[in-house]
Every structure is written in structure tokens, then in C-alpha cells.
Amino acid sequence: MTNIANRVRSVNWQQVVVIIMIAMVAVSFDACKSSGKLARKEKKAQIALYKKQMREIIDGTTKLTIEEQDQLISEAINKNFGDDELNQLILEASERSKSSYAEFNKLLEQKVAVARNKLYDLIVNKENLSADELEQELNMIKEENLENGEIDELIGRLEKKINDMRQFSSVEMTLKSKLESSFQTIADASKAGNLSMANSLIESTLNYFTAPDIPVLIVISREGSIVDYDKPTTIMDYLNFVKDQKENRNTVDSYQLDTAGKIKELDLIKK
């Protein structure tokens, strides 16, 4: 034990501390050296990637949108790598992006013009399309995603027109169904010998019309624009005719309404 203690006391601890510190500095230097190499390697890889992306923008093979291209170019500029070749590619990519943006705007203007003309035609319904057909045309325009205020306003107008057409069609079908049901019920009541009910039904049916003497035309035949009519009558006479014949031989072809929503003219057609 005495020998060991003597040896420990004989160690120059100052020298030991210096050696340890030198070793630590050496290790730290090696670490910094490795870190510096890694940073340079990463920078080189980033520069190579940006060069590749700039070339894709320049030759038009990039899959990025115009906005994404602008963002990428800004990123490359902000990195400030100090690489002459990359800087030149950034300039060329910027010019190409501006050119692409101009082409995009020109194409967009053309699409907007086509959509505008189409929407105006649909709003006035030049081709007399149904509500469903108008909606199909409208959906094709919506798929363009033009994001234009004027187009959005025209789309809103067309949507309102389609909605109004459907509401009118619904009312029209309801009124048509009610009339035909009334005609058939009058005939059935008369056929069953219940004339008081038939007369009551006639009175209630007249409520759909502006007056008992509104004109009623019965279409005998129709070939294109050529239409043959039976002898004109009035709604009162026609309803009494149905009662007397105990049969409903005609169906509603068309009618016109007044401002109050009552029928002022009625066309029937033989079943």
C-alpha cells in the first residue's frame, strides 16, 4: 500500500490535466471537422437538387403549378448558395415562369370568354332546354373552376333560372293532375248516377279558372306545326259535356295563367 501511495504522489497531475485537455480539444476539432464536412455535403446536395428543379422549370417538364414554381424559385434565391451556375438557372427559370404565367392568363381569359358566352345563351335558353339539360351544361362550366367574379354571378343567375323552372314545372304538373282528376271524378260521379256530386265537382273545378266562359280548345290532330282543333267551347260547357257523356275523353295539353295564377285559356287533346 505504501508503494502505491508513493507512486500516486509522484504523478505530475498538472501534466495529466494538460494531456486530457489536449485530447478533448483534438476530439472536438475532429467533431467540428466532421460536422463541417457533413454541412458542405448537404449544401452540395441541396444545390444539385435546386439545379435539377430549375432545369425542369426551364424545359417545361416540371409538374409544379405556377404558384409552386414561384415559391420554389423564391426559396432558391433566399438560400443564397453563392453558386454561379445555380444563380444563372434561377434567372432562366424566373423568365420561364413569367412566360408560363402569361400563357396561363391568356388561356384563362379565353376560357372565361367561352364560359361567359355559353352562360348567357343558357340563361336566355336559346335551345329551349329542360331544367335537367341546363343543369348538365352548368355543371360542365363549373368543372372548369374559373374563379372569376363575373362567371360566378352568371352561374348564380342560371342556378336561379333552373330552380324557377323546376318550381314552375312542379306547380304545372300539380295543376294538370288536379284538372285531369277533376274531369275523371265528374265523369265517374255522373256514371254512378250521383249528379249532385258531379255538379258540386263542376263548381269546385271552376275555381281553377278566371271565369266559367274562358275558351277551351280541343286538339284533334297535330302534325308538326299544323294543328287541327274541334269546335271551340267554354270550360263550363266542357265540364257539363263530361258530366253528360259520363266519360273523360281528353287530357290537358296546355294552358295559360293570369297574374293571379288562374287559368285563362285551356287546350285539351284527345287521349
Short mmCIF file of C-alpha atoms in Angstrom, two decimals:
data_model
loop_
_atom_site.label_atom_id
_atom_site.label_comp_id
_atom_site.label_asym_id
_atom_site.label_seq_id
_atom_site.Cartn_x
_atom_site.Cartn_y
_atom_site.Cartn_z
CA MET A 1 0.00 0.00 0.00
CA THR A 2 2.87 2.37 0.85
CA ASN A 3 4.40 1.80 -2.61
CA ILE A 4 1.10 2.56 -4.33
CA ALA A 5 0.63 5.72 -2.31
CA ASN A 6 4.14 6.85 -3.15
CA ARG A 7 3.52 6.29 -6.85
CA VAL A 8 0.27 8.29 -6.77
CA ARG A 9 2.03 11.13 -5.00
CA SER A 10 4.80 11.03 -7.58
CA VAL A 11 2.37 11.63 -10.53
CA ASN A 12 2.54 15.13 -12.01
CA TRP A 13 -1.16 15.93 -12.02
CA GLN A 14 -0.61 19.18 -13.83
CA GLN A 15 0.74 17.29 -16.82
CA VAL A 16 -2.18 14.85 -16.69
CA VAL A 17 -4.73 17.69 -16.81
CA VAL A 18 -2.92 19.28 -19.76
CA ILE A 19 -2.87 15.98 -21.63
CA ILE A 20 -6.60 15.47 -21.02
CA MET A 21 -7.39 18.98 -22.23
CA ILE A 22 -5.31 18.48 -25.38
CA ALA A 23 -7.15 15.22 -26.03
CA MET A 24 -10.52 16.92 -25.58
CA VAL A 25 -9.59 19.72 -27.98
CA ALA A 26 -8.45 17.16 -30.53
CA VAL A 27 -11.72 15.26 -30.25
CA SER A 28 -13.71 18.49 -30.51
CA PHE A 29 -11.71 19.54 -33.57
CA ASP A 30 -12.36 16.18 -35.23
CA ALA A 31 -16.08 16.52 -34.45
CA CYS A 32 -16.21 20.03 -35.90
CA LYS A 33 -14.29 18.83 -38.91
CA SER A 34 -16.82 16.01 -39.45
CA SER A 35 -19.73 18.39 -38.91
CA GLY A 36 -18.26 20.83 -41.42
CA LYS A 37 -17.84 18.08 -43.98
CA LEU A 38 -21.47 17.00 -43.44
CA ALA A 39 -22.75 20.57 -43.82
CA ARG A 40 -20.79 21.01 -47.06
CA LYS A 41 -22.13 17.69 -48.32
CA GLU A 42 -25.72 18.67 -47.51
CA LYS A 43 -25.25 22.08 -49.15
CA LYS A 44 -23.86 20.43 -52.27
CA ALA A 45 -26.86 18.07 -52.39
CA GLN A 46 -29.29 20.97 -51.98
CA ILE A 47 -27.60 22.93 -54.76
CA ALA A 48 -27.78 19.90 -57.05
CA LEU A 49 -31.49 19.44 -56.26
CA TYR A 50 -32.30 23.11 -56.90
CA LYS A 51 -30.38 22.97 -60.19
CA LYS A 52 -32.42 19.95 -61.25
CA GLN A 53 -35.69 21.65 -60.29
CA MET A 54 -34.72 24.89 -62.08
CA ARG A 55 -33.88 22.94 -65.25
CA GLU A 56 -37.28 21.22 -65.11
CA ILE A 57 -38.97 24.62 -64.94
CA ILE A 58 -36.85 25.93 -67.83
CA ASP A 59 -37.52 22.98 -70.16
CA GLY A 60 -41.20 22.76 -69.17
CA THR A 61 -41.11 19.26 -67.69
CA THR A 62 -41.92 20.33 -64.13
CA LYS A 63 -45.15 19.07 -62.61
CA LEU A 64 -45.39 22.05 -60.27
CA THR A 65 -48.13 24.65 -60.61
CA ILE A 66 -47.26 28.26 -61.48
CA GLU A 67 -47.63 29.21 -57.82
CA GLU A 68 -45.42 26.31 -56.68
CA GLN A 69 -42.77 27.26 -59.24
CA ASP A 70 -42.67 30.84 -57.94
CA GLN A 71 -42.38 29.56 -54.37
CA LEU A 72 -39.51 27.22 -55.30
CA ILE A 73 -37.63 29.99 -57.12
CA SER A 74 -38.02 32.29 -54.10
CA GLU A 75 -36.70 29.55 -51.82
CA ALA A 76 -33.63 29.05 -54.01
CA ILE A 77 -32.95 32.80 -54.05
CA ASN A 78 -33.32 33.09 -50.27
CA LYS A 79 -30.86 30.22 -49.70
CA ASN A 80 -28.16 32.42 -51.28
CA PHE A 81 -25.87 29.48 -52.02
CA GLY A 82 -23.44 31.63 -53.98
CA ASP A 83 -23.28 29.10 -56.81
CA ASP A 84 -22.87 30.87 -60.17
CA GLU A 85 -24.44 28.09 -62.22
CA LEU A 86 -27.45 27.88 -59.90
CA ASN A 87 -27.86 31.66 -59.99
CA GLN A 88 -27.98 31.58 -63.78
CA LEU A 89 -30.52 28.76 -63.73
CA ILE A 90 -32.65 30.72 -61.25
CA LEU A 91 -32.71 33.68 -63.66
CA GLU A 92 -33.72 31.48 -66.59
CA ALA A 93 -36.36 29.68 -64.50
CA SER A 94 -37.80 33.04 -63.40
CA GLU A 95 -38.15 34.15 -67.02
CA ARG A 96 -39.76 30.85 -67.99
CA SER A 97 -42.17 31.08 -65.05
CA LYS A 98 -43.20 34.61 -66.09
CA SER A 99 -43.79 33.39 -69.63
CA SER A 100 -45.83 30.42 -68.37
CA TYR A 101 -47.86 32.74 -66.17
CA ALA A 102 -48.64 34.98 -69.15
CA GLU A 103 -49.70 31.96 -71.21
CA PHE A 104 -51.81 30.71 -68.31
CA ASN A 105 -53.57 34.08 -68.01
CA LYS A 106 -54.21 34.21 -71.75
CA LEU A 107 -55.70 30.71 -71.72
CA LEU A 108 -57.77 31.59 -68.65
CA GLU A 109 -59.15 34.70 -70.39
CA GLN A 110 -60.14 32.57 -73.37
CA LYS A 111 -61.90 30.05 -71.13
CA VAL A 112 -63.71 32.85 -69.30
CA ALA A 113 -64.90 34.34 -72.61
CA VAL A 114 -66.23 30.97 -73.80
CA ALA A 115 -67.94 30.31 -70.46
CA ARG A 116 -69.44 33.83 -70.42
CA ASN A 117 -70.98 33.42 -73.88
CA LYS A 118 -72.24 29.95 -73.04
CA LEU A 119 -73.84 31.11 -69.79
CA TYR A 120 -75.63 34.00 -71.49
CA ASP A 121 -77.03 31.55 -74.07
CA LEU A 122 -78.16 29.19 -71.32
CA ILE A 123 -79.79 31.98 -69.30
CA VAL A 124 -81.95 33.04 -72.26
CA ASN A 125 -82.31 29.31 -73.09
CA LYS A 126 -81.90 29.69 -76.85
CA GLU A 127 -82.21 25.95 -77.41
CA ASN A 128 -85.27 25.60 -75.15
CA LEU A 129 -83.52 23.07 -72.90
CA SER A 130 -85.16 21.44 -69.90
CA ALA A 131 -84.06 22.24 -66.35
CA ASP A 132 -82.07 18.99 -66.20
CA GLU A 133 -80.34 19.73 -69.52
CA LEU A 134 -79.48 23.25 -68.37
CA GLU A 135 -78.03 21.82 -65.16
CA GLN A 136 -75.82 19.41 -67.12
CA GLU A 137 -74.41 22.31 -69.16
CA LEU A 138 -73.94 24.33 -65.98
CA ASN A 139 -72.03 21.53 -64.24
CA MET A 140 -69.58 21.31 -67.16
CA ILE A 141 -68.84 25.02 -66.78
CA LYS A 142 -68.44 24.64 -63.01
CA GLU A 143 -65.85 21.90 -63.55
CA GLU A 144 -63.58 24.49 -65.19
CA ASN A 145 -63.10 26.14 -61.75
CA LEU A 146 -62.51 29.52 -63.41
CA GLU A 147 -62.71 31.52 -60.15
CA ASN A 148 -63.97 34.62 -61.93
CA GLY A 149 -66.40 37.07 -60.31
CA GLU A 150 -68.42 37.68 -63.48
CA ILE A 151 -68.69 33.95 -64.20
CA ASP A 152 -69.77 33.28 -60.61
CA GLU A 153 -72.51 35.91 -60.95
CA LEU A 154 -73.77 34.37 -64.21
CA ILE A 155 -73.68 30.90 -62.65
CA GLY A 156 -75.86 32.22 -59.82
CA ARG A 157 -78.36 33.64 -62.32
CA LEU A 158 -78.53 30.36 -64.21
CA GLU A 159 -78.96 28.37 -60.99
CA LYS A 160 -81.91 30.63 -60.09
CA LYS A 161 -83.43 30.12 -63.55
CA ILE A 162 -83.12 26.33 -63.22
CA ASN A 163 -84.70 26.44 -59.76
CA ASP A 164 -87.55 28.65 -61.01
CA MET A 165 -88.15 26.29 -63.95
CA ARG A 166 -88.37 23.31 -61.63
CA GLN A 167 -90.74 25.09 -59.28
CA PHE A 168 -92.97 26.14 -62.18
CA SER A 169 -92.84 22.63 -63.62
CA SER A 170 -93.85 21.22 -60.24
CA VAL A 171 -96.78 23.63 -59.98
CA GLU A 172 -97.71 22.98 -63.59
CA MET A 173 -97.74 19.21 -63.12
CA THR A 174 -99.77 19.57 -59.93
CA LEU A 175 -102.39 21.75 -61.63
CA LYS A 176 -102.51 19.46 -64.66
CA SER A 177 -103.01 16.45 -62.41
CA LYS A 178 -105.73 18.25 -60.43
CA LEU A 179 -107.64 19.20 -63.59
CA GLU A 180 -107.49 15.72 -65.08
CA SER A 181 -108.50 14.22 -61.74
CA SER A 182 -111.48 16.61 -61.58
CA PHE A 183 -112.57 15.71 -65.12
CA GLN A 184 -112.40 12.00 -64.34
CA THR A 185 -114.19 12.37 -60.99
CA ILE A 186 -117.03 14.32 -62.62
CA ALA A 187 -117.43 11.58 -65.21
CA ASP A 188 -117.32 8.84 -62.55
CA ALA A 189 -119.87 10.60 -60.32
CA SER A 190 -122.25 11.08 -63.24
CA LYS A 191 -121.78 7.48 -64.35
CA ALA A 192 -122.66 6.35 -60.82
CA GLY A 193 -125.86 8.43 -61.02
CA ASN A 194 -124.69 10.91 -58.40
CA LEU A 195 -125.49 14.11 -60.32
CA SER A 196 -125.42 16.35 -57.24
CA MET A 197 -121.82 15.32 -56.60
CA ALA A 198 -120.98 15.84 -60.28
CA ASN A 199 -122.46 19.35 -60.16
CA SER A 200 -120.60 20.11 -56.94
CA LEU A 201 -117.35 18.96 -58.56
CA ILE A 202 -118.02 21.19 -61.55
CA GLU A 203 -118.39 24.20 -59.24
CA SER A 204 -115.16 23.43 -57.39
CA THR A 205 -113.28 22.84 -60.66
CA LEU A 206 -114.35 26.25 -61.95
CA ASN A 207 -112.29 27.78 -59.13
CA TYR A 208 -109.16 26.96 -61.14
CA PHE A 209 -110.32 29.30 -63.93
CA THR A 210 -110.68 33.07 -64.28
CA ALA A 211 -114.31 32.71 -65.45
CA PRO A 212 -116.82 29.99 -66.48
CA ASP A 213 -116.66 31.18 -70.09
CA ILE A 214 -112.89 31.01 -70.67
CA PRO A 215 -112.12 29.41 -74.06
CA VAL A 216 -111.36 25.71 -74.31
CA LEU A 217 -109.85 24.25 -77.48
CA ILE A 218 -109.61 20.52 -78.13
CA VAL A 219 -106.79 19.29 -80.36
CA ILE A 220 -107.98 16.65 -82.81
CA SER A 221 -104.66 16.10 -84.58
CA ARG A 222 -101.19 17.59 -84.69
CA GLU A 223 -98.53 17.16 -87.37
CA GLY A 224 -95.54 19.37 -86.76
CA SER A 225 -96.76 22.95 -86.67
CA ILE A 226 -100.13 22.04 -88.21
CA VAL A 227 -102.83 21.60 -85.54
CA ASP A 228 -106.50 20.77 -86.10
CA TYR A 229 -109.00 21.75 -83.40
CA ASP A 230 -112.52 20.64 -82.61
CA LYS A 231 -115.24 23.26 -82.32
CA PRO A 232 -114.31 25.81 -79.59
CA THR A 233 -116.18 25.64 -76.31
CA THR A 234 -116.02 27.09 -72.80
CA ILE A 235 -114.89 25.44 -69.59
CA MET A 236 -118.44 25.45 -68.20
CA ASP A 237 -119.83 23.78 -71.32
CA TYR A 238 -116.97 21.29 -71.41
CA LEU A 239 -117.45 20.22 -67.78
CA ASN A 240 -121.17 19.72 -68.39
CA PHE A 241 -120.30 17.77 -71.54
CA VAL A 242 -118.11 15.43 -69.45
CA LYS A 243 -120.97 15.02 -66.98
CA ASP A 244 -123.48 14.25 -69.75
CA GLN A 245 -121.18 11.83 -71.57
CA LYS A 246 -120.15 10.15 -68.27
CA GLU A 247 -116.68 9.84 -69.78
CA ASN A 248 -113.42 11.83 -69.81
CA ARG A 249 -112.07 11.53 -73.35
CA ASN A 250 -109.42 14.24 -73.26
CA THR A 251 -106.28 15.17 -71.35
CA VAL A 252 -104.70 18.56 -70.64
CA ASP A 253 -102.35 19.68 -73.42
CA SER A 254 -101.51 23.22 -72.31
CA TYR A 255 -102.91 26.26 -70.54
CA GLN A 256 -102.21 29.91 -69.85
CA LEU A 257 -102.41 31.55 -66.43
CA ASP A 258 -103.25 35.10 -65.48
CA THR A 259 -101.28 37.12 -62.92
CA ALA A 260 -103.36 35.60 -60.12
CA GLY A 261 -102.36 32.08 -61.17
CA LYS A 262 -105.77 31.13 -62.58
CA ILE A 263 -106.32 29.54 -65.98
CA LYS A 264 -107.46 31.94 -68.70
CA GLU A 265 -107.06 29.60 -71.69
CA LEU A 266 -107.11 25.80 -71.86
CA ASP A 267 -106.12 23.38 -74.60
CA LEU A 268 -107.11 19.74 -74.38
CA ILE A 269 -106.10 16.84 -76.58
CA LYS A 270 -107.82 13.56 -77.26
CA LYS A 271 -106.39 10.61 -75.33
#
